[in-house]
Amino acid sequence: MTFDSWVPLLAVLSSLVPGIWIFALSEERRVLRTVLNLTGALAKVALVGLMMWGVYYGRQYEFRVPMLPQLDLVLRADALGLLFVSLSAILWLFTTIYAIAYLEGSPYRSRFFGFFSLCVSATVGIALAGNLFTFVIFYESLTLSTYPLVVHRGTPAALQAGRVYLRYTLAGGAVLLLASVWLYQLVGPIEFDEGVSVAALGDQSRGTLMAIFALLIAGLGVKAALVPLHGWLPVAMIAPAPVSALLHAVAVVKAGAFGIVRVVYDVYGIRFSEQLGVTTPLAVLAAITIVYASVRALFQDDLKRRLAFSTVSQVSYIVLGVAVIGPSSTVGGMVHLVHQGLMKITLFFCAGNMAETLGLRYVSEMHGVARRMPWTMAAFAVAAFGMIGVPPLAGFISKWYLGLGAVEASQPWVLAVLATSTLMNAAYLLPVLHLAWFKEPQGPWHENLPSGRLETHWALLMPPLVTASLSLGVGLFAGAPFSPLRWVTLIVERAYAP
Amino acid sequence: MNLLSAAIADVPWIVWAIVLPLAAAAAAFVRPNTNAWLGAIAALAVSAVVAGLTRQVWQLGPQRYGVGGWGAPLGIDLYADGLSVVMLLMTAVIGVFVSVYAIAYFADRPSYFWPLWFFLWGALNALFLSGDVFNLYVSLELITLAAVGLVTLAGHVTAVAAALRYLLAALLGSLLYLLGVALLYASYGVLDVASLGRAMTPGTVSVAAAALMTAGLAMKTALFPLHFWLPPAHANAPAPVSAVLSALVVKASFYVVLRLWFEAFPAVISSNAAQFLAILGSAAILWGSLQAFFAPRLKALVAYSTVAQLGYLFLVFTLALPGETPTAWLGGILFAISHACAKASMFLAAGSIERVAGHDRIAELDGIGRRLPVTFFSMALASVTLMGLPPSGAFIAKWMLLEAAVENRQAWLAVIILAGGLLAAGYLFRILERAFRPSTAEPPLVVPRTMEVAALALALIALSLGFFTAPLLDLLHVGGPQVGNFVLEVTS
């Protein structure tokens, strides 16, 4: 094996090894824990950068070990996987910095950061999985490593959220496992890079293939929070803010959405999916999710809960993009994988900052908060405008391509869905901005943190400012080389190549 | 060097694998006050012997050894193929770690643990190396006697009552089995499993023998609804004993079922009979999980989990019966091994908790993860295996069983297999959740290091077994007449 074949494994190990090490540390070893966390995060970013460079110039990164006679554990860097893994690696770095500050002084930090690292290892495994079998392995591992983070606080509400989370995700995992085994039994190992073997089965097993497709989507749809499988996500917002960032932007819902992209593109193939007639129902499901969750978001006073419903809605943009067949909508959907991550993590960081610094959790308490925390609310505003789709922010690029794709595919109803959703995004995000920026504070703030020169701890403030700038940057410089948009265009050109 | 490896290749390890543990048992019996570390050393020696035999089988194929030079059909044949060796290895791995654990566990009181335990180990090895149905019977009886003796070591009344119940159930099982053996001997005049397989013709007597023997063995394997004896016996025995009982002893009688169904009885087994076993197995999965979910005590929960997990093993027969590939057969064995390691770890960890906390009531274990981090961590890792989640061996085993279920168009079994995993998560998270609950700051508890390490090592082995499936399956294929013959019988 050459060095290149070890790189994908190293990308997984760069968080797995520090994670296991951190478990063994006592609570007081703060410095070593921080060093381990940041070294792992930086190493991962470097490894991912290396792979992006290499893949762009046509190098192969593949790690393979046999598990069963015909079934290998495969980690392979391809363009689509790198899109996801680069998002996770970069956001993980900032989430780690944020979490170190956020959890300062709270108990059980070794446990927290241990599982935090395992969670990201599983996500990297999902992104780099080279076949369906490997994908399932890491998908299940992600469920397990996230649970301790959801219940981290140990309150009855957190434990209840953990139970709900497990019920949904373990059942989803079982369904995904069944579908994968069924497919394996029909066509052998499903490698993601070998063209599409499912199509070779032809017409006689159409019914079976449709059933398997439905099972795959159901299994993945739990993590992607497709309505009606989204119930766990709003409940899980009870977890600490860094965990919400992980659930909503870095790992969990993204893993589900990414899996759906894989299924449509690399397992079934776009053309065969279309022939099979399974993409239209998927698009309808995504559209229902988008509209329904936006409506629910309107009525949430708890800020994190409002954002959670917003995630449910926004992640389905990705699904909608891949389900409406056509290059432009695919670009829109895939690029939203990155864009939504950047914007949503900013929103959750900001919500966390308000809760941590001033104890604010409800929208109705946010009168004039921008005067006390101008930088936080500025980042919040950038991300919120991005979500709504104001040019030139990230969300605008996604919506533009989605809309373009809908026109190309002559599916005008998708445009209607996008318009409705945009209006509702505005309706549930703009009032927050209005309250924060243009209303008088209702009284003195409850200061939870000792206030220094900055409005809050620097490590709480820096991550949202960086991710907000990024969500501005990927929109503004969408045409630059190695921008998410350019990268996605590269993937889509390859997928639609004759 | 060559001379040495030639010498190693020539030693009749197959005999030593039985003689050595029995000798250790005798030594431990006459010198009960010897340092317990000798127990661990003896365990390592037995493992070394098993490793030698594994090497022989791997390089030279199946080994047959006629005791006293007589050979079948007149004399007693010892027989080792891939399956035997894999079972021996499983026993050795668990044996070593249970021995290490037991040193500290039994340190403060004189105990007959060591002689009984090595006697049990010798009997288990004898069973896995027996080539004929009568020898299998003898080893089964020896196992039962040693196991019942071990349960009584707990010393309290509940344990003795449980042991007595266990003894009666197991003796009834042996009796049924022996009846079957008698019928077979009367009809065919041979006892050797392979010869029986060749001679077997369908008929009332053969079917009756198969039914009696299977019923007796199902009793000993605690297949639902014959499991009534297992939870009290396994929950009340001392922890190292519970570990051995749940991990190895019930697997021994299952191993006999596997041998008989695939090698002796293929000609007389109907697919309805296999289906019947699968129905009982499914009921075991559901019922055992349900009981585990409501069990108030940790060890009782783990014991009911054994009832549930044993159910999986009985799905193998219907999944492998009409198929052309041995996927389900291999998957079943892999499942048995994974379960053995994980369950042993689980019982050892539960024993540590019971020992230092003074009780094992689940409702009072809040914050146990912080007071006993290593022990609890082992329990969490073992739970991942019991739920059948990756990368454990049980996950790969479930993958194979599911594959067989899909291939055989037995959708209901696929559902049961998956539901069993979810139910296991249901009862195991009852324990795991306790770790996250806030508790009044209590001081950390201290368990002897060897007890922690033994439980953790077994949990790690179970969890990483998924990565070692390929060599294990290769080993199982060695002299896999069980599979080869069987496929021939069915397809011809």
PDB file of C-alpha atoms in Angstrom, chain A residues 23 65-69 71 73 108 111 115 132-133 136-138 140-141 144 147-148 151-155 159 163 166 170-171 174-175 177-178 180-182 184-186, chain B residues 334 370 377 384 387-391 395-396 398-400 402-404 406-407 409 414-415 418 422 425-426 429 432-433 435-439 466-470 473 477:
ATOM      1  CA  PHE A  23     -11.642   9.451  27.322  1.00  0.00           C
ATOM      2  CA  VAL A  65      -9.716  -4.084   4.091  1.00  0.00           C
ATOM      3  CA  PRO A  66     -11.766  -7.251   3.619  1.00  0.00           C
ATOM      4  CA  MET A  67     -14.532  -7.859   6.155  1.00  0.00           C
ATOM      5  CA  LEU A  68     -16.393 -10.712   4.486  1.00  0.00           C
ATOM      6  CA  PRO A  69     -15.334 -12.781   1.487  1.00  0.00           C
ATOM      7  CA  LEU A  71     -17.316  -7.384   1.123  1.00  0.00           C
ATOM      8  CA  LEU A  73     -14.484  -1.872   4.189  1.00  0.00           C
ATOM      9  CA  TYR A 108     -17.631  15.660  32.367  1.00  0.00           C
ATOM     10  CA  ARG A 111     -16.533  12.379  28.182  1.00  0.00           C
ATOM     11  CA  PHE A 115     -17.690  11.387  22.071  1.00  0.00           C
ATOM     12  CA  LEU A 132     -22.869   0.957   0.818  1.00  0.00           C
ATOM     13  CA  PHE A 133     -21.610  -1.534   3.416  1.00  0.00           C
ATOM     14  CA  VAL A 136     -23.934   1.608   6.886  1.00  0.00           C
ATOM     15  CA  ILE A 137     -21.151   0.837   9.369  1.00  0.00           C
ATOM     16  CA  PHE A 138     -20.307   4.482   9.914  1.00  0.00           C
ATOM     17  CA  GLU A 140     -24.738   3.339  12.739  1.00  0.00           C
ATOM     18  CA  SER A 141     -21.587   4.429  14.549  1.00  0.00           C
ATOM     19  CA  LEU A 144     -24.167   5.670  18.894  1.00  0.00           C
ATOM     20  CA  TYR A 147     -26.366   9.790  21.855  1.00  0.00           C
ATOM     21  CA  PRO A 148     -24.053  10.635  24.790  1.00  0.00           C
ATOM     22  CA  VAL A 151     -28.056  13.395  26.884  1.00  0.00           C
ATOM     23  CA  HIS A 152     -24.906  15.150  28.092  1.00  0.00           C
ATOM     24  CA  ARG A 153     -26.653  17.347  30.629  1.00  0.00           C
ATOM     25  CA  GLY A 154     -28.346  14.378  32.275  1.00  0.00           C
ATOM     26  CA  THR A 155     -31.560  16.255  33.034  1.00  0.00           C
ATOM     27  CA  LEU A 159     -32.630  11.826  28.844  1.00  0.00           C
ATOM     28  CA  ARG A 163     -34.639   8.167  24.133  1.00  0.00           C
ATOM     29  CA  LEU A 166     -32.453   6.567  19.745  1.00  0.00           C
ATOM     30  CA  LEU A 170     -31.840   3.095  15.569  1.00  0.00           C
ATOM     31  CA  ALA A 171     -35.052   2.185  13.776  1.00  0.00           C
ATOM     32  CA  ALA A 174     -32.296  -1.027  10.971  1.00  0.00           C
ATOM     33  CA  VAL A 175     -34.336  -0.110   7.901  1.00  0.00           C
ATOM     34  CA  LEU A 177     -29.447  -2.167   7.019  1.00  0.00           C
ATOM     35  CA  LEU A 178     -32.289  -4.236   5.640  1.00  0.00           C
ATOM     36  CA  SER A 180     -28.539  -2.581   2.045  1.00  0.00           C
ATOM     37  CA  VAL A 181     -28.505  -6.327   2.620  1.00  0.00           C
ATOM     38  CA  TRP A 182     -31.363  -6.782   0.187  1.00  0.00           C
ATOM     39  CA  TYR A 184     -26.324  -6.642  -1.766  1.00  0.00           C
ATOM     40  CA  GLN A 185     -28.119  -9.929  -2.169  1.00  0.00           C
ATOM     41  CA  LEU A 186     -29.441  -8.810  -5.564  1.00  0.00           C
TER      42      LEU A 186
ATOM     43  CA  LEU B 334     -19.963 -15.952  14.244  1.00  0.00           C
ATOM     44  CA  ARG B 370     -18.318   7.974  36.957  1.00  0.00           C
ATOM     45  CA  PHE B 377     -17.048   1.406  29.701  1.00  0.00           C
ATOM     46  CA  VAL B 384     -22.763  -2.395  21.280  1.00  0.00           C
ATOM     47  CA  MET B 387     -27.235  -4.748  19.956  1.00  0.00           C
ATOM     48  CA  GLY B 388     -25.506  -6.043  16.856  1.00  0.00           C
ATOM     49  CA  LEU B 389     -24.107  -2.689  15.833  1.00  0.00           C
ATOM     50  CA  PRO B 390     -20.887  -2.190  13.869  1.00  0.00           C
ATOM     51  CA  PRO B 391     -18.043  -2.880  13.959  1.00  0.00           C
ATOM     52  CA  PHE B 395     -23.064  -6.923  13.230  1.00  0.00           C
ATOM     53  CA  ILE B 396     -21.315  -8.960  10.539  1.00  0.00           C
ATOM     54  CA  LYS B 398     -26.472 -10.247  11.520  1.00  0.00           C
ATOM     55  CA  TRP B 399     -25.554  -9.042   8.070  1.00  0.00           C
ATOM     56  CA  MET B 400     -24.988 -12.670   7.044  1.00  0.00           C
ATOM     57  CA  LEU B 402     -30.151 -11.117   7.020  1.00  0.00           C
ATOM     58  CA  GLU B 403     -28.561 -11.958   3.708  1.00  0.00           C
ATOM     59  CA  ALA B 404     -29.662 -15.561   4.108  1.00  0.00           C
ATOM     60  CA  VAL B 406     -33.472 -12.267   2.050  1.00  0.00           C
ATOM     61  CA  GLU B 407     -32.075 -14.995  -0.158  1.00  0.00           C
ATOM     62  CA  ARG B 409     -37.432 -15.107   0.930  1.00  0.00           C
ATOM     63  CA  ALA B 414     -35.437 -10.492   8.550  1.00  0.00           C
ATOM     64  CA  VAL B 415     -37.919  -8.472  10.569  1.00  0.00           C
ATOM     65  CA  LEU B 418     -33.752  -6.448  13.047  1.00  0.00           C
ATOM     66  CA  LEU B 422     -33.798  -2.742  18.481  1.00  0.00           C
ATOM     67  CA  ALA B 425     -31.007  -1.490  22.458  1.00  0.00           C
ATOM     68  CA  GLY B 426     -34.213  -0.948  24.422  1.00  0.00           C
ATOM     69  CA  PHE B 429     -29.928   1.565  27.215  1.00  0.00           C
ATOM     70  CA  LEU B 432     -26.342   2.850  29.820  1.00  0.00           C
ATOM     71  CA  GLU B 433     -28.667   5.752  30.483  1.00  0.00           C
ATOM     72  CA  ALA B 435     -24.405   6.716  33.581  1.00  0.00           C
ATOM     73  CA  PHE B 436     -25.670  10.093  32.431  1.00  0.00           C
ATOM     74  CA  ARG B 437     -28.018  10.728  35.302  1.00  0.00           C
ATOM     75  CA  PRO B 438     -26.822  13.155  37.898  1.00  0.00           C
ATOM     76  CA  SER B 439     -25.960  11.570  41.200  1.00  0.00           C
ATOM     77  CA  GLY B 466     -15.852  -7.732  12.804  1.00  0.00           C
ATOM     78  CA  PHE B 467     -12.375  -6.979  11.501  1.00  0.00           C
ATOM     79  CA  PHE B 468     -11.235 -10.560  11.985  1.00  0.00           C
ATOM     80  CA  THR B 469     -14.167 -12.230  10.337  1.00  0.00           C
ATOM     81  CA  ALA B 470     -12.324 -13.147   7.162  1.00  0.00           C
ATOM     82  CA  LEU B 473     -14.417 -17.832   8.182  1.00  0.00           C
ATOM     83  CA  HIS B 477     -14.077 -23.693   6.026  1.00  0.00           C
TER      84      HIS B 477
END
